[in-house]
Amino acid sequence: MDVFGLLGNPVGHSLSPPMHEAAYDQLGLDARYVTFEPDPADLEAAIDGAEALGITGLNVTIPFKQDVLESVDADELATRIGAVNTIDFTGDGTPTGHNTDAVGAMRALRDHDVTLEGEDAVVVGAGGAGRAIAFGLADAGATVEIANRTEATAHELADEVPGATGHGLETETLTDLLADADVLVNATSVGMESDETPVPADALHEGLAVMDAVYQPLETRLLRDAAAVGATTVDGAWMLLYQGVEAFELWTGEEPPVEAMNEALRSQL
């Protein structure tokens, strides 16, 4: 049996187990997906233990995505982003670290027929999700504008992302940025289990594609406002789905059963 899992603290809220278990069931794989919640001081020991026990792969979530870099051989994208969310133990030597958040977000947008190359994209938030999405958009050929509550952090990230520019999160700034934007991504937690939005409704417009990384609730206030003006909307479960799909493919080499994974994920929301 192959054992996969999620490393984080806390992880009790995770929707990854049913999503991955559905894929194993669909393909008839002898595998299980479990959660691990080590003390942050024991992270290195947890990675060593997982390798010793023959665990095939781990997803990584808060608060370990940055710290785990010290225990893996990170690929080029994960190194640039500065975070690992997927570890592969199947090779020889040091486990390899990857970031499927960036690719997952881009697949979520493309799945909704959103063009990225040559487009103007605004990313709200410069934290972990914002970093991954900003790099993903830039690699896909978009021009990236990063808006963050702490403007200095937006500038710091923009200095790392090719061609990006950093900004504050003032209403006037967002309105100006979005006037000519093609893509908007909320990479903050604003709107999670609350009726709040980081973007004023009157800054949204038809022709804009809006993705919200928040998936609880699925229909956030931002997405409701976007739909009201005729914008394309992409809920956060799509990003969660496709980062898992990418991890599954990396670990197993199998064609992921995307529909089964999506149904299992959404049944939990």
Coordinates of N, CA and C in Angstrom, one line a residue, residues 63-230:
P63 N 1.7 25.5 9.1 CA 2.6 26.7 8.9 C 4.0 26.2 8.4
F64 N 4.0 25.1 7.6 CA 5.3 24.5 7.3 C 5.8 24.7 5.8
K65 N 5.0 25.4 5.0 CA 5.4 25.5 3.6 C 6.8 26.1 3.4
Q66 N 7.2 27.1 4.2 CA 8.5 27.7 4.1 C 9.6 26.9 4.8
D67 N 9.3 26.5 6.0 CA 10.3 25.8 6.8 C 10.7 24.5 6.2
V68 N 9.8 23.8 5.5 CA 10.2 22.5 4.9 C 11.2 22.6 3.8
L69 N 11.5 23.8 3.3 CA 12.5 24.0 2.3 C 13.8 23.5 2.8
E70 N 14.1 23.5 4.0 CA 15.4 23.1 4.6 C 15.6 21.6 4.6
S71 N 14.5 20.9 4.4 CA 14.5 19.4 4.5 C 14.3 18.7 3.2
V72 N 14.2 19.5 2.1 CA 13.9 18.8 0.8 C 14.8 19.5 -0.3
D73 N 14.9 18.8 -1.4 CA 15.6 19.4 -2.6 C 14.5 20.0 -3.5
A74 N 14.3 21.3 -3.3 CA 13.2 22.0 -3.9 C 13.5 22.2 -5.4
D75 N 12.4 22.1 -6.2 CA 12.6 22.4 -7.7 C 12.7 23.9 -7.9
E76 N 12.9 24.2 -9.2 CA 13.1 25.6 -9.5 C 12.0 26.6 -9.1
L77 N 10.7 26.1 -9.4 CA 9.6 26.9 -9.2 C 9.4 27.1 -7.7
A78 N 9.4 26.0 -6.9 CA 9.3 26.1 -5.5 C 10.3 27.0 -4.8
T79 N 11.5 26.9 -5.4 CA 12.6 27.8 -4.8 C 12.3 29.2 -5.1
R80 N 11.8 29.6 -6.3 CA 11.5 31.0 -6.6 C 10.3 31.5 -5.7
I81 N 9.3 30.6 -5.5 CA 8.2 31.0 -4.7 C 8.6 31.1 -3.3
G82 N 9.5 30.3 -2.9 CA 9.9 30.2 -1.5 C 9.0 29.4 -0.6
A83 N 8.3 28.4 -1.2 CA 7.4 27.6 -0.5 C 7.2 26.3 -1.2
V84 N 7.1 25.2 -0.4 CA 6.8 23.9 -0.9 C 5.5 23.4 -0.3
N85 N 4.6 22.9 -1.2 CA 3.4 22.3 -0.7 C 3.2 20.8 -1.1
T86 N 4.2 20.3 -1.8 CA 4.2 18.9 -2.1 C 5.6 18.3 -2.0
I87 N 5.7 17.1 -1.3 CA 7.0 16.4 -1.2 C 6.9 15.1 -1.8
D88 N 7.9 14.7 -2.6 CA 7.9 13.4 -3.3 C 9.1 12.6 -2.7
F89 N 8.8 11.4 -2.2 CA 9.8 10.6 -1.6 C 10.2 9.4 -2.5
T90 N 9.7 9.4 -3.7 CA 9.9 8.2 -4.6 C 11.3 8.1 -5.2
G91 N 12.1 9.2 -5.2 CA 13.4 9.2 -5.9 C 14.5 8.8 -4.9
D92 N 15.7 8.8 -5.4 CA 16.8 8.4 -4.6 C 17.3 9.7 -3.9
G93 N 17.9 9.5 -2.7 CA 18.4 10.7 -2.0 C 17.4 11.5 -1.3
T94 N 17.7 12.8 -1.2 CA 16.8 13.8 -0.5 C 15.5 13.9 -1.2
P95 N 14.4 13.9 -0.4 CA 13.1 14.1 -1.0 C 13.0 15.4 -1.8
T96 N 12.2 15.4 -2.8 CA 12.1 16.5 -3.7 C 10.9 17.4 -3.3
G97 N 11.0 18.7 -3.3 CA 9.9 19.6 -2.9 C 9.4 20.3 -4.2
H98 N 8.1 20.5 -4.2 CA 7.4 21.1 -5.4 C 6.4 22.1 -4.9
N99 N 5.9 23.0 -5.7 CA 4.8 23.9 -5.4 C 3.7 23.7 -6.5
T100 N 2.7 23.0 -6.1 CA 1.6 22.8 -7.1 C 0.5 23.9 -7.0
D101 N 0.6 24.8 -6.0 CA -0.3 25.9 -5.9 C -0.3 26.8 -7.1
A102 N 0.8 27.1 -7.6 CA 0.9 28.0 -8.8 C 0.3 27.4 -10.0
V103 N 0.7 26.1 -10.3 CA 0.2 25.4 -11.4 C -1.3 25.2 -11.3
G104 N -1.7 24.8 -10.0 CA -3.1 24.6 -9.8 C -4.0 25.8 -10.0
A105 N -3.5 27.0 -9.6 CA -4.3 28.2 -9.9 C -4.4 28.5 -11.3
M106 N -3.3 28.3 -12.1 CA -3.3 28.5 -13.5 C -4.3 27.6 -14.2
R107 N -4.3 26.3 -13.8 CA -5.2 25.3 -14.4 C -6.6 25.7 -14.1
A108 N -6.9 26.2 -12.9 CA -8.3 26.6 -12.5 C -8.7 27.7 -13.4
L109 N -7.9 28.7 -13.7 CA -8.3 29.8 -14.6 C -8.5 29.3 -16.0
R110 N -7.5 28.5 -16.5 CA -7.6 28.0 -17.9 C -8.8 27.1 -18.1
D111 N -9.2 26.3 -17.0 CA -10.4 25.5 -17.1 C -11.6 26.3 -17.3
H112 N -11.6 27.5 -17.0 CA -12.7 28.4 -17.2 C -12.5 29.3 -18.4
D113 N -11.6 28.9 -19.3 CA -11.3 29.6 -20.6 C -10.8 31.0 -20.4
V114 N -10.0 31.2 -19.3 CA -9.4 32.5 -19.1 C -8.0 32.5 -19.8
T115 N -7.9 33.5 -20.7 CA -6.6 33.7 -21.3 C -5.6 34.4 -20.4
L116 N -4.4 33.9 -20.3 CA -3.4 34.5 -19.4 C -2.2 35.2 -20.2
E117 N -1.8 34.6 -21.3 CA -0.6 35.2 -22.0 C -1.0 36.6 -22.5
G118 N -0.2 37.6 -22.2 CA -0.4 38.9 -22.7 C -1.5 39.7 -22.0
E119 N -2.1 39.1 -20.9 CA -3.1 39.8 -20.2 C -2.6 40.6 -19.0
D120 N -3.4 41.5 -18.5 CA -3.1 42.3 -17.3 C -3.8 41.6 -16.1
A121 N -3.0 41.2 -15.1 CA -3.6 40.5 -14.0 C -3.3 41.3 -12.7
V122 N -4.3 41.4 -11.8 CA -4.1 42.0 -10.5 C -4.3 40.9 -9.4
V123 N -3.3 40.8 -8.6 CA -3.3 39.8 -7.5 C -3.4 40.6 -6.2
V124 N -4.5 40.3 -5.4 CA -4.7 41.0 -4.1 C -4.1 40.1 -3.0
G125 N -3.1 40.5 -2.4 CA -2.5 39.7 -1.3 C -1.1 39.3 -1.7
A126 N -0.1 39.4 -0.8 CA 1.3 39.0 -1.1 C 1.8 38.0 -0.1
G127 N 0.9 37.2 0.5 CA 1.3 36.1 1.4 C 1.6 34.9 0.6
G128 N 1.5 33.7 1.2 CA 1.9 32.5 0.6 C 1.1 32.2 -0.7
A129 N -0.2 32.3 -0.7 CA -1.0 32.1 -1.9 C -0.7 33.1 -3.0
G130 N -0.6 34.4 -2.5 CA -0.3 35.5 -3.4 C 1.0 35.3 -4.2
R131 N 2.0 34.8 -3.4 CA 3.3 34.6 -4.0 C 3.2 33.5 -5.1
A132 N 2.6 32.4 -4.8 CA 2.5 31.3 -5.8 C 1.7 31.8 -7.0
I133 N 0.6 32.5 -6.8 CA -0.2 32.9 -7.9 C 0.5 34.0 -8.8
A134 N 1.2 34.9 -8.1 CA 1.9 35.9 -8.9 C 3.0 35.3 -9.8
F135 N 3.7 34.3 -9.3 CA 4.7 33.7 -10.1 C 4.1 32.9 -11.2
G136 N 3.0 32.2 -10.9 CA 2.3 31.4 -11.9 C 1.8 32.3 -13.0
L137 N 1.2 33.4 -12.7 CA 0.7 34.3 -13.7 C 1.8 34.9 -14.6
A138 N 2.9 35.3 -14.0 CA 4.1 35.8 -14.7 C 4.6 34.7 -15.6
D139 N 4.7 33.5 -15.2 CA 5.3 32.4 -16.0 C 4.3 32.1 -17.1
A140 N 3.0 32.4 -17.0 CA 2.1 32.2 -18.0 C 2.0 33.3 -19.0
G141 N 2.8 34.3 -18.8 CA 2.9 35.4 -19.8 C 2.0 36.7 -19.5
A142 N 1.5 36.7 -18.2 CA 0.7 37.9 -17.9 C 1.5 38.9 -17.2
T143 N 1.1 40.2 -17.3 CA 1.7 41.3 -16.6 C 1.0 41.4 -15.2
V144 N 1.8 41.3 -14.2 CA 1.2 41.2 -12.8 C 1.3 42.4 -12.0
E145 N 0.2 42.9 -11.4 CA 0.1 44.0 -10.5 C -0.2 43.4 -9.1
I146 N 0.6 43.6 -8.1 CA 0.3 43.0 -6.8 C -0.1 44.1 -5.8
A147 N -1.3 44.0 -5.2 CA -1.8 44.9 -4.3 C -1.9 44.3 -2.9
N148 N -1.4 44.9 -1.9 CA -1.3 44.3 -0.6 C -1.6 45.4 0.5
R149 N -2.2 45.0 1.6 CA -2.4 45.9 2.7 C -1.2 46.6 3.1
T150 N -0.1 45.8 3.3 CA 1.2 46.4 3.6 C 1.9 46.6 2.3
E151 N 2.0 47.8 1.8 CA 2.5 48.1 0.5 C 3.9 47.6 0.3
A152 N 4.8 47.8 1.4 CA 6.2 47.4 1.3 C 6.3 45.9 0.9
T153 N 5.4 45.1 1.4 CA 5.5 43.7 1.1 C 5.1 43.4 -0.3
A154 N 4.2 44.2 -0.9 CA 3.8 44.1 -2.3 C 5.0 44.4 -3.2
H155 N 5.8 45.5 -2.8 CA 6.9 45.9 -3.5 C 8.0 44.8 -3.5
E156 N 8.2 44.2 -2.3 CA 9.2 43.2 -2.1 C 8.9 42.0 -3.0
L157 N 7.7 41.6 -3.1 CA 7.3 40.4 -3.9 C 7.4 40.8 -5.4
A158 N 7.0 42.0 -5.8 CA 7.1 42.5 -7.1 C 8.5 42.5 -7.6
D159 N 9.5 42.8 -6.7 CA 10.9 42.8 -7.1 C 11.4 41.4 -7.5
E160 N 10.7 40.3 -7.0 CA 11.1 38.9 -7.3 C 10.3 38.4 -8.5
V161 N 9.1 38.9 -8.8 CA 8.3 38.4 -9.9 C 8.6 39.1 -11.1
P162 N 9.0 38.5 -12.2 CA 9.4 39.2 -13.5 C 8.3 40.1 -14.0
G163 N 8.7 41.4 -14.1 CA 7.8 42.4 -14.7 C 6.7 42.9 -13.8
A164 N 6.6 42.4 -12.6 CA 5.5 42.8 -11.7 C 5.7 44.2 -11.0
T165 N 4.6 44.8 -10.6 CA 4.6 46.0 -9.9 C 3.8 45.9 -8.6
G166 N 4.3 46.5 -7.5 CA 3.7 46.5 -6.2 C 2.8 47.7 -5.9
H167 N 1.8 47.6 -5.2 CA 0.9 48.7 -4.9 C 0.2 48.4 -3.5
G168 N -0.4 49.5 -3.0 CA -1.2 49.4 -1.7 C -2.5 48.9 -2.1
L169 N -3.4 48.8 -1.0 CA -4.7 48.3 -1.2 C -5.8 49.3 -1.0
E170 N -5.5 50.6 -1.3 CA -6.5 51.6 -1.1 C -7.5 51.5 -2.3
T171 N -8.7 51.9 -2.0 CA -9.8 51.8 -3.0 C -9.5 52.5 -4.3
E172 N -8.9 53.7 -4.2 CA -8.6 54.4 -5.4 C -7.6 53.6 -6.2
T173 N -6.6 53.0 -5.6 CA -5.5 52.3 -6.2 C -6.1 51.1 -6.9
L174 N -7.0 50.3 -6.2 CA -7.6 49.1 -6.8 C -8.5 49.5 -8.0
T175 N -9.2 50.6 -7.9 CA -10.1 51.0 -9.0 C -9.3 51.3 -10.2
D176 N -8.2 52.0 -10.1 CA -7.3 52.3 -11.2 C -6.7 51.1 -11.8
L177 N -6.2 50.2 -11.0 CA -5.6 48.9 -11.5 C -6.6 48.1 -12.2
L178 N -7.8 48.0 -11.7 CA -8.8 47.1 -12.3 C -9.5 47.7 -13.6
A179 N -9.3 49.0 -13.8 CA -10.0 49.6 -14.9 C -9.6 48.9 -16.2
D180 N -8.3 48.6 -16.4 CA -7.8 48.0 -17.6 C -7.4 46.5 -17.4
A181 N -7.7 45.9 -16.3 CA -7.3 44.6 -16.0 C -8.2 43.5 -16.7
D182 N -7.5 42.4 -17.0 CA -8.3 41.2 -17.6 C -8.5 40.1 -16.5
V183 N -7.7 40.1 -15.5 CA -7.8 39.0 -14.5 C -7.6 39.6 -13.1
L184 N -8.4 39.1 -12.2 CA -8.3 39.5 -10.8 C -8.3 38.3 -9.9
V185 N -7.3 38.1 -9.0 CA -7.3 37.0 -8.1 C -7.2 37.5 -6.7
N186 N -8.1 37.1 -5.8 CA -8.0 37.4 -4.4 C -7.3 36.3 -3.8
A187 N -6.1 36.6 -3.3 CA -5.2 35.6 -2.6 C -5.1 35.9 -1.1
T188 N -6.1 36.6 -0.6 CA -6.2 36.9 0.8 C -7.3 36.0 1.4
S189 N -7.4 36.0 2.8 CA -8.5 35.3 3.4 C -9.7 36.1 3.6
V190 N -9.7 37.3 3.1 CA -10.9 38.2 3.3 C -12.1 37.5 2.5
G191 N -13.2 37.4 3.3 CA -14.4 36.7 2.7 C -14.5 35.3 3.2
M192 N -13.5 34.7 3.9 CA -13.6 33.4 4.4 C -14.6 33.4 5.5
E193 N -15.7 32.6 5.3 CA -16.7 32.5 6.4 C -17.2 33.9 6.8
S194 N -17.2 34.8 5.9 CA -17.8 36.2 6.3 C -18.2 36.8 5.0
D195 N -19.1 37.8 5.1 CA -19.6 38.5 3.9 C -18.8 39.8 3.7
E196 N -17.5 39.6 3.5 CA -16.6 40.7 3.2 C -15.9 40.5 1.8
T197 N -15.4 41.6 1.3 CA -14.7 41.5 0.1 C -13.5 42.5 0.1
P198 N -12.3 42.1 -0.5 CA -11.2 43.0 -0.5 C -11.3 44.0 -1.6
V199 N -12.3 43.9 -2.5 CA -12.3 44.7 -3.7 C -13.7 45.4 -3.8
P200 N -13.7 46.8 -4.0 CA -15.0 47.4 -4.1 C -15.8 47.0 -5.3
A201 N -17.1 46.8 -5.2 CA -17.9 46.2 -6.3 C -17.9 47.1 -7.5
D202 N -17.8 48.4 -7.3 CA -17.8 49.3 -8.5 C -16.5 49.3 -9.3
A203 N -15.5 48.6 -8.8 CA -14.2 48.5 -9.5 C -14.3 47.3 -10.5
L204 N -15.3 46.5 -10.4 CA -15.4 45.3 -11.2 C -16.1 45.6 -12.5
H205 N -15.8 44.8 -13.6 CA -16.5 45.2 -14.8 C -16.6 43.9 -15.7
E206 N -17.5 44.0 -16.6 CA -17.7 42.9 -17.6 C -16.4 42.7 -18.4
G207 N -16.0 41.5 -18.7 CA -14.8 41.2 -19.4 C -13.7 40.8 -18.5
L208 N -13.9 41.0 -17.2 CA -12.9 40.6 -16.1 C -13.1 39.2 -15.7
A209 N -12.0 38.5 -15.5 CA -12.1 37.1 -14.9 C -11.7 37.2 -13.5
V210 N -12.5 36.8 -12.6 CA -12.3 36.9 -11.1 C -12.2 35.6 -10.5
M211 N -11.0 35.3 -9.8 CA -10.9 34.0 -9.1 C -10.6 34.4 -7.6
D212 N -11.3 33.7 -6.7 CA -11.2 33.9 -5.3 C -10.6 32.6 -4.7
A213 N -9.4 32.8 -4.0 CA -8.8 31.6 -3.4 C -9.6 31.1 -2.3
V214 N -10.5 31.9 -1.7 CA -11.3 31.4 -0.6 C -12.3 30.4 -1.2
Y215 N -12.5 29.3 -0.4 CA -13.5 28.3 -0.9 C -14.6 28.0 0.2
Q216 N -14.5 28.7 1.3 CA -15.6 28.6 2.3 C -16.0 29.9 2.7
P217 N -17.1 30.5 2.1 CA -18.1 29.8 1.2 C -17.6 29.7 -0.2
L218 N -18.2 28.9 -1.0 CA -17.9 28.8 -2.4 C -18.2 30.1 -3.2
E219 N -19.3 30.6 -2.9 CA -19.7 31.9 -3.5 C -19.5 33.0 -2.5
T220 N -18.3 33.6 -2.6 CA -18.0 34.8 -1.8 C -18.7 36.0 -2.2
R221 N -18.6 37.0 -1.4 CA -19.2 38.3 -1.8 C -18.5 38.9 -3.1
L222 N -17.2 38.7 -3.1 CA -16.4 39.1 -4.3 C -16.9 38.4 -5.6
L223 N -17.2 37.1 -5.5 CA -17.7 36.4 -6.7 C -19.1 36.8 -7.0
R224 N -19.9 37.1 -6.0 CA -21.3 37.6 -6.3 C -21.3 38.9 -7.0
D225 N -20.4 39.8 -6.5 CA -20.3 41.2 -7.1 C -19.8 41.0 -8.5
A226 N -18.8 40.1 -8.7 CA -18.3 39.9 -10.1 C -19.3 39.4 -11.0
A227 N -20.1 38.4 -10.6 CA -21.1 37.8 -11.4 C -22.2 38.9 -11.8
A228 N -22.5 39.8 -10.9 CA -23.5 40.8 -11.1 C -23.2 41.7 -12.2
V229 N -21.9 41.9 -12.5 CA -21.5 42.8 -13.6 C -21.1 42.0 -14.9
G230 N -21.3 40.7 -14.8 CA -21.1 39.9 -16.0 C -19.6 39.4 -16.2

